[in-house]
Every structure is written in C-alpha cells, then in structure tokens.
PDB file of C-alpha atoms and ligand atoms in Angstrom:
ATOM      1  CA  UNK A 163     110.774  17.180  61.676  1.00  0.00           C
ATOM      2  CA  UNK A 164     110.394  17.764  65.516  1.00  0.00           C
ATOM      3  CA  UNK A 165     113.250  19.106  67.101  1.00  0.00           C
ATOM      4  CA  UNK A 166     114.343  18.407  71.153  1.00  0.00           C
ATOM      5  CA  UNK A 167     115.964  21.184  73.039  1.00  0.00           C
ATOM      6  CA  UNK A 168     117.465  20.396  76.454  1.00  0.00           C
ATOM      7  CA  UNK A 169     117.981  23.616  78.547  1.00  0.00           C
ATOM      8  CA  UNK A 170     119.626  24.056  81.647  1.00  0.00           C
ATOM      9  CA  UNK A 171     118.941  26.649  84.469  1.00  0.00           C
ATOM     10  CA  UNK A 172     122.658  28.112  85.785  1.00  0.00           C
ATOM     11  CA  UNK A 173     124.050  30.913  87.328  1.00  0.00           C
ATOM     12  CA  UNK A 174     123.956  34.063  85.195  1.00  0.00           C
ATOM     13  CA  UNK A 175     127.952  33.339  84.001  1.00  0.00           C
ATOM     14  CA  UNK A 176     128.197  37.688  84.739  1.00  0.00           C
ATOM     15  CA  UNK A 177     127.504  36.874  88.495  1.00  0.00           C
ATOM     16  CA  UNK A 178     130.583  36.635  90.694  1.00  0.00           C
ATOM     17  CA  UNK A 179     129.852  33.297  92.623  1.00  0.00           C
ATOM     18  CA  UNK A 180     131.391  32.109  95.890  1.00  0.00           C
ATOM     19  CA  UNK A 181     132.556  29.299  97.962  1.00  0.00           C
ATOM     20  CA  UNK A 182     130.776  28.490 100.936  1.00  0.00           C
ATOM     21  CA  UNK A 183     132.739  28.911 104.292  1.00  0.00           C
ATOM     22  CA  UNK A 184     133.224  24.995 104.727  1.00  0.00           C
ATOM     23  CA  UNK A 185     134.275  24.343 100.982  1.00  0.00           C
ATOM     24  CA  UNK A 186     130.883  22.007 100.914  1.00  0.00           C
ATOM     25  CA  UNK A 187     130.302  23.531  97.491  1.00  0.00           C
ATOM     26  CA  UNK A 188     129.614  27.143  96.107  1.00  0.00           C
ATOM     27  CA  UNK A 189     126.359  29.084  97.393  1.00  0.00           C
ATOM     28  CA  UNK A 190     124.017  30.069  94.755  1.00  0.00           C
ATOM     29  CA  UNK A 191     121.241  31.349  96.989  1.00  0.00           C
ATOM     30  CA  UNK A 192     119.814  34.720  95.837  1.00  0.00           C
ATOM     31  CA  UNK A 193     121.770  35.002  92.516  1.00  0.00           C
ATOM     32  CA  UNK A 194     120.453  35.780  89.631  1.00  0.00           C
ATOM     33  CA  UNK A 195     119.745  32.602  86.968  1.00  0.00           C
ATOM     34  CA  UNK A 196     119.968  32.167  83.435  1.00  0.00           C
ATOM     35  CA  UNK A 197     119.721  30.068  80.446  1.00  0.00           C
ATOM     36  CA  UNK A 198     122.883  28.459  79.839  1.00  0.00           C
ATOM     37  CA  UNK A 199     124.531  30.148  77.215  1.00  0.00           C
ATOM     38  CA  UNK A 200     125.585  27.078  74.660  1.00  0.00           C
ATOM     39  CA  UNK A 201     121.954  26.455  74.877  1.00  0.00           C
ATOM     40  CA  UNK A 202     120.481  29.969  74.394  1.00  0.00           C
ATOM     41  CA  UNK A 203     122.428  29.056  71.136  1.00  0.00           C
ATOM     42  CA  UNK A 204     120.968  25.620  69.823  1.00  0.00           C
ATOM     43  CA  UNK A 205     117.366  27.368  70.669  1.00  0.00           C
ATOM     44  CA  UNK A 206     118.243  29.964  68.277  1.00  0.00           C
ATOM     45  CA  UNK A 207     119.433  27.171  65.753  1.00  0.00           C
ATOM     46  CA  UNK A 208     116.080  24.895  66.109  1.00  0.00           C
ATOM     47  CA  UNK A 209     114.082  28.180  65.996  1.00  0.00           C
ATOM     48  CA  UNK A 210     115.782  29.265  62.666  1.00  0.00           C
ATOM     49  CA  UNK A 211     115.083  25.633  61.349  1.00  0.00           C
ATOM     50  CA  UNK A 212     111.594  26.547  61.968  1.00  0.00           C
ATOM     51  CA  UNK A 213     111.689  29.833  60.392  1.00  0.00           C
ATOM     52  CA  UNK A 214     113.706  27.553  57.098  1.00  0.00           C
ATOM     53  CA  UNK A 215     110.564  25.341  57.310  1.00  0.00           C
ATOM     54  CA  UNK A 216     112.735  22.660  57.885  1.00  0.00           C
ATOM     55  CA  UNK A 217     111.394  21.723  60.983  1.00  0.00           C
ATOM     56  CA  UNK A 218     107.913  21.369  62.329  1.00  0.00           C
ATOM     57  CA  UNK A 219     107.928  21.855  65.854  1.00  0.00           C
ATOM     58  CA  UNK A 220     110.696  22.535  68.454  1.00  0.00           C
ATOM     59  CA  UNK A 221     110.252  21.391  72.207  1.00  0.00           C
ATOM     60  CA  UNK A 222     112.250  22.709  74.954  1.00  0.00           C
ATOM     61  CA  UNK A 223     113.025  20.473  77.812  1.00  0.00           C
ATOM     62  CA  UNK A 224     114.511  21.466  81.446  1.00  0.00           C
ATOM     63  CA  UNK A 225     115.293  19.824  84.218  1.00  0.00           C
ATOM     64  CA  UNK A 226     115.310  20.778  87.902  1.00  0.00           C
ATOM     65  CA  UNK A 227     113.851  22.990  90.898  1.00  0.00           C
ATOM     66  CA  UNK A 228     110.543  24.413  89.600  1.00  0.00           C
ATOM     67  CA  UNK A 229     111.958  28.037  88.870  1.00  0.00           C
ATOM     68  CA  UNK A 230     113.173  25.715  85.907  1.00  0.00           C
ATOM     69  CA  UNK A 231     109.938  27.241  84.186  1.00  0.00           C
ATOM     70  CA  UNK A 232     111.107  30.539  83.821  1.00  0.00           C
ATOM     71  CA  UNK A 233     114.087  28.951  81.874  1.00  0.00           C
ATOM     72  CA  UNK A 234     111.749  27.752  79.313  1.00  0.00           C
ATOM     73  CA  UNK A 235     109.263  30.566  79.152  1.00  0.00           C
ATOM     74  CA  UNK A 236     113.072  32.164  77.704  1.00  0.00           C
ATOM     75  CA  UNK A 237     113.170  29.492  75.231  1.00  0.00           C
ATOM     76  CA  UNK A 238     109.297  30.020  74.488  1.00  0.00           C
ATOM     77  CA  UNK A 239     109.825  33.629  73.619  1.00  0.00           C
ATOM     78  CA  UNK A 240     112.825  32.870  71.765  1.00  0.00           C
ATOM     79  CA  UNK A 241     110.148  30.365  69.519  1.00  0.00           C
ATOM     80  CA  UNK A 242     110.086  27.058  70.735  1.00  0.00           C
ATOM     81  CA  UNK A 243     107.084  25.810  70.952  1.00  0.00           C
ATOM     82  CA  UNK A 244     105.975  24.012  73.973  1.00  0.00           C
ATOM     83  CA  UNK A 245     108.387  22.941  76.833  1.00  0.00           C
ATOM     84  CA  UNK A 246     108.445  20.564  79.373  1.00  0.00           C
ATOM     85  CA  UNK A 247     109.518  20.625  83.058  1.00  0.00           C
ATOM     86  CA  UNK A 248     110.782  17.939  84.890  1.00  0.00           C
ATOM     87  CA  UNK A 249     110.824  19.068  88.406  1.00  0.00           C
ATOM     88  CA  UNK A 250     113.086  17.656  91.175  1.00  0.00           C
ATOM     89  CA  UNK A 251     114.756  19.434  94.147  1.00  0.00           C
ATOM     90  CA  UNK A 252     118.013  17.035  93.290  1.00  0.00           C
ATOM     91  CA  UNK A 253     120.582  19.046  91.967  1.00  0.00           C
ATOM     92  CA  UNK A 254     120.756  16.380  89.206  1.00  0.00           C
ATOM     93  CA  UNK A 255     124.105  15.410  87.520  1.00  0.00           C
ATOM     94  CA  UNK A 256     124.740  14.685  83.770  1.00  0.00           C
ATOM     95  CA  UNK A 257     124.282  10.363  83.470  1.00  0.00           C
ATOM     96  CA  UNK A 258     120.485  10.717  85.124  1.00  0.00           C
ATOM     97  CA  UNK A 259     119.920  14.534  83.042  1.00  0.00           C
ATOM     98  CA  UNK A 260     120.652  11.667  80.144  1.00  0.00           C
ATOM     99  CA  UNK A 261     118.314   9.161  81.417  1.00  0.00           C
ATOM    100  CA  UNK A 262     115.550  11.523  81.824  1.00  0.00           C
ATOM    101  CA  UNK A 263     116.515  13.414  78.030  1.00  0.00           C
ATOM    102  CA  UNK A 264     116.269   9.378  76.608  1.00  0.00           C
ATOM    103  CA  UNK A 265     112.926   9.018  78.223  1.00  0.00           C
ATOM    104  CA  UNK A 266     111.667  12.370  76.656  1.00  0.00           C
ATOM    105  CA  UNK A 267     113.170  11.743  73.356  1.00  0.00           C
ATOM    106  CA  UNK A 268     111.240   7.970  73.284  1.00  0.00           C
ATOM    107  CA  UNK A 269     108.234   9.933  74.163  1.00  0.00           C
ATOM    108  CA  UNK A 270     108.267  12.713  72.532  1.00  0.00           C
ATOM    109  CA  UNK A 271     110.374  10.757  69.239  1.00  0.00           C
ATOM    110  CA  UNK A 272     112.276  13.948  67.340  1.00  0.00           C
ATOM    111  CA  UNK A 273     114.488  13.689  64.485  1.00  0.00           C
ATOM    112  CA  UNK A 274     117.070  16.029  66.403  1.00  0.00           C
ATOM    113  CA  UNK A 275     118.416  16.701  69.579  1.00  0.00           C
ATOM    114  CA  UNK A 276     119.916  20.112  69.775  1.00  0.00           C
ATOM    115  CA  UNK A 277     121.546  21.017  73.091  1.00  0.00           C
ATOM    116  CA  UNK A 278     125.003  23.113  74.645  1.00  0.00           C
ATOM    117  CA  UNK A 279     128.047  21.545  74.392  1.00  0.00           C
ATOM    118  CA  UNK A 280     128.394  21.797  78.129  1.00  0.00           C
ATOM    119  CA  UNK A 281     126.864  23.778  81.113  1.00  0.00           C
ATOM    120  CA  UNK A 282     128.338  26.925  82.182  1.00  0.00           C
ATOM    121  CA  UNK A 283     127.923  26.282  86.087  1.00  0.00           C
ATOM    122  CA  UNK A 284     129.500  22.382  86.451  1.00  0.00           C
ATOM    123  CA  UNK A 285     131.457  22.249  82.826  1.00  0.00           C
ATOM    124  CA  UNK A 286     130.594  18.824  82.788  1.00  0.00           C
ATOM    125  CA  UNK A 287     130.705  18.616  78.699  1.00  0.00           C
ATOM    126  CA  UNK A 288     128.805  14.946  78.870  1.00  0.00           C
ATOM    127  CA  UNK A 289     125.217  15.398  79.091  1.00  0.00           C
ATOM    128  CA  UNK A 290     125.102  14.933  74.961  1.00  0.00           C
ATOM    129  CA  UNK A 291     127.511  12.589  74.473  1.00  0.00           C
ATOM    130  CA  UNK A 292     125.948  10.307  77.272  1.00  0.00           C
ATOM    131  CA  UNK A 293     122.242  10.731  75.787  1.00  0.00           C
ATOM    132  CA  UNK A 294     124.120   9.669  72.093  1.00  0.00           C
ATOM    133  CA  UNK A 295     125.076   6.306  73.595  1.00  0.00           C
ATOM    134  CA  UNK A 296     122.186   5.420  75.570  1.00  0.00           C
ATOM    135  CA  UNK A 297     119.810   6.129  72.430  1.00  0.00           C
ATOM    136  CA  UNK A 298     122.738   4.674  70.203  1.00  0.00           C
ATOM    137  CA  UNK A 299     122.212   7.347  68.189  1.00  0.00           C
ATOM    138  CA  UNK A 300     125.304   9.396  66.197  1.00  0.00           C
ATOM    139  CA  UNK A 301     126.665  12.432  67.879  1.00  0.00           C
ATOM    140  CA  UNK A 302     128.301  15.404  66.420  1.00  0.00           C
ATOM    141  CA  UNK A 303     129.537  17.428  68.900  1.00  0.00           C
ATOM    142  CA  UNK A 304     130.893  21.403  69.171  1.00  0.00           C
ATOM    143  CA  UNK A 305     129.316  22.236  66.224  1.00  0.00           C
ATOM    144  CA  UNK A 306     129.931  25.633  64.512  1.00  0.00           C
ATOM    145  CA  UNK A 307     127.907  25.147  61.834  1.00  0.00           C
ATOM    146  CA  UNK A 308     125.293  22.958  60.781  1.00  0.00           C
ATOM    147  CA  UNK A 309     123.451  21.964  57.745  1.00  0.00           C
ATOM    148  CA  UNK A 310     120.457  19.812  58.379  1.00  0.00           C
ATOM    149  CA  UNK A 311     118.566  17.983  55.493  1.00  0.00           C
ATOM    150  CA  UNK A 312     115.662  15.448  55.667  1.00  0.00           C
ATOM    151  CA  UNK A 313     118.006  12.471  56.392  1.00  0.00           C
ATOM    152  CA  UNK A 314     121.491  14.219  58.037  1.00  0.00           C
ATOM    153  CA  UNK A 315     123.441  16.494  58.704  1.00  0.00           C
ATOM    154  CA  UNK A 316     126.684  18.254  58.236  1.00  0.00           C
ATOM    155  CA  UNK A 317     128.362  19.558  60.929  1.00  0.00           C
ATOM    156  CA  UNK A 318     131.624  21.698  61.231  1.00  0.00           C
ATOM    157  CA  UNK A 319     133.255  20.644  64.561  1.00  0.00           C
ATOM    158  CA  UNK A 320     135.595  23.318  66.701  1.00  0.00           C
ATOM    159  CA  UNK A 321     138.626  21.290  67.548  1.00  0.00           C
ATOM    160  CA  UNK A 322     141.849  21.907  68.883  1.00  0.00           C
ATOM    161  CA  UNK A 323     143.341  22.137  65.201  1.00  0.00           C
ATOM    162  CA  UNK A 324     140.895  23.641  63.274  1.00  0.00           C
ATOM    163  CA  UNK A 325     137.384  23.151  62.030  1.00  0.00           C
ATOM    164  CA  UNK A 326     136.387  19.336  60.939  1.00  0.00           C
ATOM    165  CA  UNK A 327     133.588  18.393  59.264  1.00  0.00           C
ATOM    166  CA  UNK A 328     131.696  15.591  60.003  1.00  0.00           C
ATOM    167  CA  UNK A 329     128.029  13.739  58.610  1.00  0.00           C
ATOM    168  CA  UNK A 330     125.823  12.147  60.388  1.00  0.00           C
ATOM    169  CA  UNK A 331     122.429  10.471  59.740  1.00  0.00           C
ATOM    170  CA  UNK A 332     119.631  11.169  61.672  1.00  0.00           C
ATOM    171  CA  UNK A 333     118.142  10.565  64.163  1.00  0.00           C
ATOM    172  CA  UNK A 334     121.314  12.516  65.827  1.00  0.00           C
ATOM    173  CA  UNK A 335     122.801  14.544  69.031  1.00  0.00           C
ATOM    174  CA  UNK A 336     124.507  17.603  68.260  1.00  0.00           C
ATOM    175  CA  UNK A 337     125.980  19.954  70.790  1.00  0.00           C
ATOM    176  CA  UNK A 338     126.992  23.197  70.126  1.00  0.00           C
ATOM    177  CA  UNK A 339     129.473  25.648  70.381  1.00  0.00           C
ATOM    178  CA  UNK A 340     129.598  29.159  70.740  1.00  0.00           C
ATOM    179  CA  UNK A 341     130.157  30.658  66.847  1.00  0.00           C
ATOM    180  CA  UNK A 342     127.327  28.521  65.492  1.00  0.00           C
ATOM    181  CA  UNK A 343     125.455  31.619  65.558  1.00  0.00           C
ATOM    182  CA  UNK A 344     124.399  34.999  67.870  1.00  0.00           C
ATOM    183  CA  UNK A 345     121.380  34.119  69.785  1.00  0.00           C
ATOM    184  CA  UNK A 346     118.401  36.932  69.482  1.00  0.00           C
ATOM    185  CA  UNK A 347     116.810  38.732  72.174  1.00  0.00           C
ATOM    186  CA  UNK A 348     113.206  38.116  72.887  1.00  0.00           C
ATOM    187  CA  UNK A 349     110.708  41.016  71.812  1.00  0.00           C
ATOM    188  CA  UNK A 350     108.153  41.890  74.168  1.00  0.00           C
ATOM    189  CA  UNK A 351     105.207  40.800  72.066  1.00  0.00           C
ATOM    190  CA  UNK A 352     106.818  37.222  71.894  1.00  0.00           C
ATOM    191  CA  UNK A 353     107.652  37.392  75.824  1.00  0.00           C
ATOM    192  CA  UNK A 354     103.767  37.925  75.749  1.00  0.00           C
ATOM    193  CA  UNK A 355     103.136  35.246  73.503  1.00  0.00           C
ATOM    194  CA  UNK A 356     105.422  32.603  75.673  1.00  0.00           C
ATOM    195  CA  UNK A 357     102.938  33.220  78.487  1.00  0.00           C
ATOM    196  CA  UNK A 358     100.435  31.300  76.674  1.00  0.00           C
ATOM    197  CA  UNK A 359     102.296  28.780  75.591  1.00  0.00           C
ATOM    198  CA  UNK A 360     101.555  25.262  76.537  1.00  0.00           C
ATOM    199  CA  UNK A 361     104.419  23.863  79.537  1.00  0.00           C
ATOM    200  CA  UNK A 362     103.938  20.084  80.608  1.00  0.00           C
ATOM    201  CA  UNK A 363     105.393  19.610  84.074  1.00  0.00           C
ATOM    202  CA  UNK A 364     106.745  15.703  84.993  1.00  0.00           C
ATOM    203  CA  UNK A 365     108.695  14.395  87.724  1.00  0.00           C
ATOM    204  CA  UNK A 366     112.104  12.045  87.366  1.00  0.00           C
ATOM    205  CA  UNK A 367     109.642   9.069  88.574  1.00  0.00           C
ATOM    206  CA  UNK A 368     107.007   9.712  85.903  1.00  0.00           C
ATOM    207  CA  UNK A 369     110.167   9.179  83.161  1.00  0.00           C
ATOM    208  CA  UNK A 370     111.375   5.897  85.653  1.00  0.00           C
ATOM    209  CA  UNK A 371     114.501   7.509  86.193  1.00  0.00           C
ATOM    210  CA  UNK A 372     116.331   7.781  89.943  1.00  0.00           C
ATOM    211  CA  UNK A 373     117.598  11.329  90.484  1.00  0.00           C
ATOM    212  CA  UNK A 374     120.253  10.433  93.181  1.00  0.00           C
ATOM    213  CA  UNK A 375     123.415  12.174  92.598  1.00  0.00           C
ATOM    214  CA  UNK A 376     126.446   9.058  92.117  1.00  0.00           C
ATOM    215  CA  UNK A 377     129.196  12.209  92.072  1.00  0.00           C
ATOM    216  CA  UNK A 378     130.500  13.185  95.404  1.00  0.00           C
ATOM    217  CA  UNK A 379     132.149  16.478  95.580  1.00  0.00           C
ATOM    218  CA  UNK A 380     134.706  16.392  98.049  1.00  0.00           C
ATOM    219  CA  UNK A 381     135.546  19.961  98.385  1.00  0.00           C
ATOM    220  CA  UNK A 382     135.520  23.588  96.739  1.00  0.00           C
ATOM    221  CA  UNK A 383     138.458  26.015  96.431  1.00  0.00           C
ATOM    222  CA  UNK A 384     138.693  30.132  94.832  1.00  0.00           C
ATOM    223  CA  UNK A 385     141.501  29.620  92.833  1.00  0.00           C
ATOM    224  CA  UNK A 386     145.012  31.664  94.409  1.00  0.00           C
ATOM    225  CA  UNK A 387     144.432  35.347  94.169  1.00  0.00           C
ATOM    226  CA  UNK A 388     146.205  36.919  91.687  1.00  0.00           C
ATOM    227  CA  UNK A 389     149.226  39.226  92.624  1.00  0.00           C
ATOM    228  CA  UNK A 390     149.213  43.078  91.330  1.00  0.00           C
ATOM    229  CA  UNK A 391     151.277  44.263  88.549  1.00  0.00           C
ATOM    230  CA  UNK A 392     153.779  46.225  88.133  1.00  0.00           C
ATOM    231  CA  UNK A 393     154.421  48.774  84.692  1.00  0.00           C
ATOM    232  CA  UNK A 394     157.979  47.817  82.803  1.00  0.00           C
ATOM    233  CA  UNK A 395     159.238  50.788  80.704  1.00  0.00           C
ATOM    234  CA  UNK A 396     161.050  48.649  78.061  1.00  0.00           C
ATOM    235  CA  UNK A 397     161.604  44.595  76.665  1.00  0.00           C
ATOM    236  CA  UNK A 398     164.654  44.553  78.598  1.00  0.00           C
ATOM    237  CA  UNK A 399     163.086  46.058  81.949  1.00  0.00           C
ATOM    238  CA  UNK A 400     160.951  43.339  81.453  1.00  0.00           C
ATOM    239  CA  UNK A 401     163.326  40.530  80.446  1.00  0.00           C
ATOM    240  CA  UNK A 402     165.417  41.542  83.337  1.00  0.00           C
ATOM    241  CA  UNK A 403     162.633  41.371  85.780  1.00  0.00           C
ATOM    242  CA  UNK A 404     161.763  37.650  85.035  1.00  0.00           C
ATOM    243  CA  UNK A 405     165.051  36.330  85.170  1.00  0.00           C
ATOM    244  CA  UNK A 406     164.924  37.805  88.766  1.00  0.00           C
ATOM    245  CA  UNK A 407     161.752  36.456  89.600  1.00  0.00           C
ATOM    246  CA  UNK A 408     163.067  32.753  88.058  1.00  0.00           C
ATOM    247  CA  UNK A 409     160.473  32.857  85.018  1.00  0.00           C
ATOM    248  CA  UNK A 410     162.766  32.614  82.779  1.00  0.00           C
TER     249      UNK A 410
HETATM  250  P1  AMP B 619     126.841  19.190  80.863  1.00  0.00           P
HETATM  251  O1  AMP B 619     127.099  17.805  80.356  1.00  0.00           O
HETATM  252  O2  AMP B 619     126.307  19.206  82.294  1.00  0.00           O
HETATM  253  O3  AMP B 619     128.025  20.120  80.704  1.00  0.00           O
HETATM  254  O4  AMP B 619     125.631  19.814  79.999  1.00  0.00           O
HETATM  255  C1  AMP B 619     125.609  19.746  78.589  1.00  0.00           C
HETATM  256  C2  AMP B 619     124.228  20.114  78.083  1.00  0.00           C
HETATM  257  O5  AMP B 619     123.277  19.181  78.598  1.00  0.00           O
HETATM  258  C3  AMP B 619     123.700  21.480  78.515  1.00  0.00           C
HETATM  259  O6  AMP B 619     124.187  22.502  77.674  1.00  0.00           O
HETATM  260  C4  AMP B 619     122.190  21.266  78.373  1.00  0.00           C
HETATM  261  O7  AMP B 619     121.791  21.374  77.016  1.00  0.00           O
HETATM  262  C5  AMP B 619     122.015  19.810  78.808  1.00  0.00           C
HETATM  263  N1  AMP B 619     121.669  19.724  80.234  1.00  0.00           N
HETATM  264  C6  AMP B 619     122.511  19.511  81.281  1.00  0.00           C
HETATM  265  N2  AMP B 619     121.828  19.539  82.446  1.00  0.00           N
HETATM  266  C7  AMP B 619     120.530  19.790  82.126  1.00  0.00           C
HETATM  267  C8  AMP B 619     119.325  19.950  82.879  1.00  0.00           C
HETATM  268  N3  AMP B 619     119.307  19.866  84.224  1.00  0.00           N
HETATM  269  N4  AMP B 619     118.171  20.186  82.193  1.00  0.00           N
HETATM  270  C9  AMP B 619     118.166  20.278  80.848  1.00  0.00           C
HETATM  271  N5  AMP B 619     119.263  20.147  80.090  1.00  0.00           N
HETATM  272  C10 AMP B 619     120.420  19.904  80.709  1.00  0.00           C
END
C-alpha cells in the first residue's frame, strides 16, 4: 500500500523564540528549523511499514516557503521515498494545509495518511482531523501504537484516562503521538542517498486551493516571568510559608 506523510517545517522546539516588540506575532527570522517532532515520528512509522513489507511506497508531503525542501530531504534520508513541495510564501493555517493534503491524497490515492498529532510551533491539533472529514475518511487520532493490516488498523489512543483502542478500516487518518515509537537518526550514506531522490514541487493553485489565512491573530504575549525560589528546611517551613503567602 502507498503511504502519505504530511510534514511540517517549525521552529527547532530547543530554540528559545520571542515576541516581536508590537505583539504582531513571534519573530522567527534567523532561527534554526526543524521537522516537527510528532511527524519525525509517523515518518519513522511509514518507513518501518516499508521495512515490514507492508507498504510499498511512502511519500512525504510539505507545505510552505521553499526552504520546505530541506524538511523533506530529512524525511528522504529517514526512507521515504519521494516528497512533494507545495510552495507558498503564506504562512498557511490548518483548514487550507487540509485542502491542499485532500488534493494530494486524490492525486496521489494512498491507503494511509500518517501525520503528527499537532504542530509544535501553532499547537493547532486539527490539520488531521480536518483532512478525515473532508475525505470522509475514519480517523484515529494520538496513536501510541498501531497495527496496520491489508484492510485496517488498530490503534491504541493516548487519552486523558488511559490507553483506548480503537479499529478503523482503511482508507484512514491517523495522527500520532509521541510513544508510538523513537524516531532514528539519518546515516550519512542515506543523507547521500536523499540527495537523489526524486522532489515534485506544486503551488496551492496547481491543487485549486486558496492559501489566504481566515485566522486573525490579534496579539502575542511571553507568559508572566516566573518569580525565584526560595530553599525551605522542613514540611512545616514550607506549610508555614504558604499559608503566609495565601496558597493555602
Ligand atoms: P496542526 O493541526 O497545525 O497542529 O498540525 C497537525 C499535523 O498536520 C502536523 O503534525 C503535520 O503532520 C500536518 N501539517 C500541518 N501543517 C502542515 C504543513 N504546512 N505542511 C505539511 N503538513 C502540515
């Protein structure tokens, strides 16, 4: 089967980022990128389907400024194998990323869409959900472990009370979550090998989708800085010292 992975390009999450002066949003010139992390780890999980034979082909899909290539040469090296990069200068937000993943997926027609529960830099947490519906498609979503066969899949969902386990037939959206599994580093020959690897480049009018934002952000604030603490010698030091400061 041919499986669809949808990676975005974020912020490396060990960068500190901050607000701009007028609160218009935060500034993420000159920092360093990355893949998002939920998605470094459904890569891993379509390239290990590949390794299980149980599927044929994985293709990587990103959307955004052109650096957006580098993104997928990651996925490349990690073993997908070809990507595609829709390239807009539209910092695009999660109901159009949909529209352009639904005109990929009627193109490119996999069995399996494999993609992060939510992006690192926006937390938005609806790209797969809103791909789901438009395809009317199932969903199984924050998956920590998955067993795929030729018609569904099994899927162990992290909720807030424990693990539940759902099935789904396929075709199907699952996001994941961040024990599914440990994604591996890319070897140099493979980093080599991703070079040479075939990337199709689109743009949101060749999929007939309109990248205008419909999201305004009003305004951006740091959260309050934290006071320093202060060393208690014993529980009741401690006790003592909330009551005074009203915690308790
Ligand atoms: P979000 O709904 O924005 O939190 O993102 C959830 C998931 O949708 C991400 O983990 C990616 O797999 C996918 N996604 C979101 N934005 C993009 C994008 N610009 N290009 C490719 N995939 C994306």
């Amino acid at each position: 089967m041919k499986v669809l992975v949808p990676v975005k390009r974020v912020v490396d999450p060990y960068v500190r980022v901050r607000i701009r002066a007028d609160g218009s949003g935060v500034d993420i010139a000159n920092l360093k990128m990355a893949m998002n992390p939920f998605d470094e780890i459904a890569v891993e999980e379509a390239v290990r389907w590949k390794e299980r034979g149980i599927a044929e082909e994985v293709v990587t899909v990103s959307i955004g400024e052109p650096k957006v290539v580098e993104t997928l040469r990651t996925a490349l090296a990690m073993g997908a194998d070809r990507a595609i990069a829709v390239q807009t200068e539209v910092a695009v937000q999660p109901l159009e990323v949909a529209k352009m993943l639904r005109a990929i997926v009627e193109r490119e027609q996999p069995r399996v869409v494999i993609m992060g529960k939510q992006a690192v830099d926006d937390d938005s947490n609806q790209t797969g959900q809103m791909l789901a519906a438009l395809l009317g498609w199932a969903q199984a979503t924050f998956a920590s472990r998955i067993d795929l066969s030729d018609g569904e899949a099994e899927v162990a969902r992290e909720v807030d009370e424990g693990i539940e386990v759902v099935r789904v037939k396929l075709p199907a959206v699952i996001t994941v979550d961040l024990r599914l599994n440990e994604p591996r580093y890319a070897s140099l020959p493979n980093i080599m090998k991703a070079k040479r690897k075939p990337v199709e480049t689109l743009t949101p009018a060749d999929l007939g989708v309109d990248p205008t934002p419909r999201l305004e952000y009003i305004r951006f604030e740091e959260p309050p800085k934290r006071q320093a603490g202060r060393k208690v010698e014993s529980v009741r030091e401690l006790v003592e010292e909330l009551v005074k400061r009203g915690v308790i």
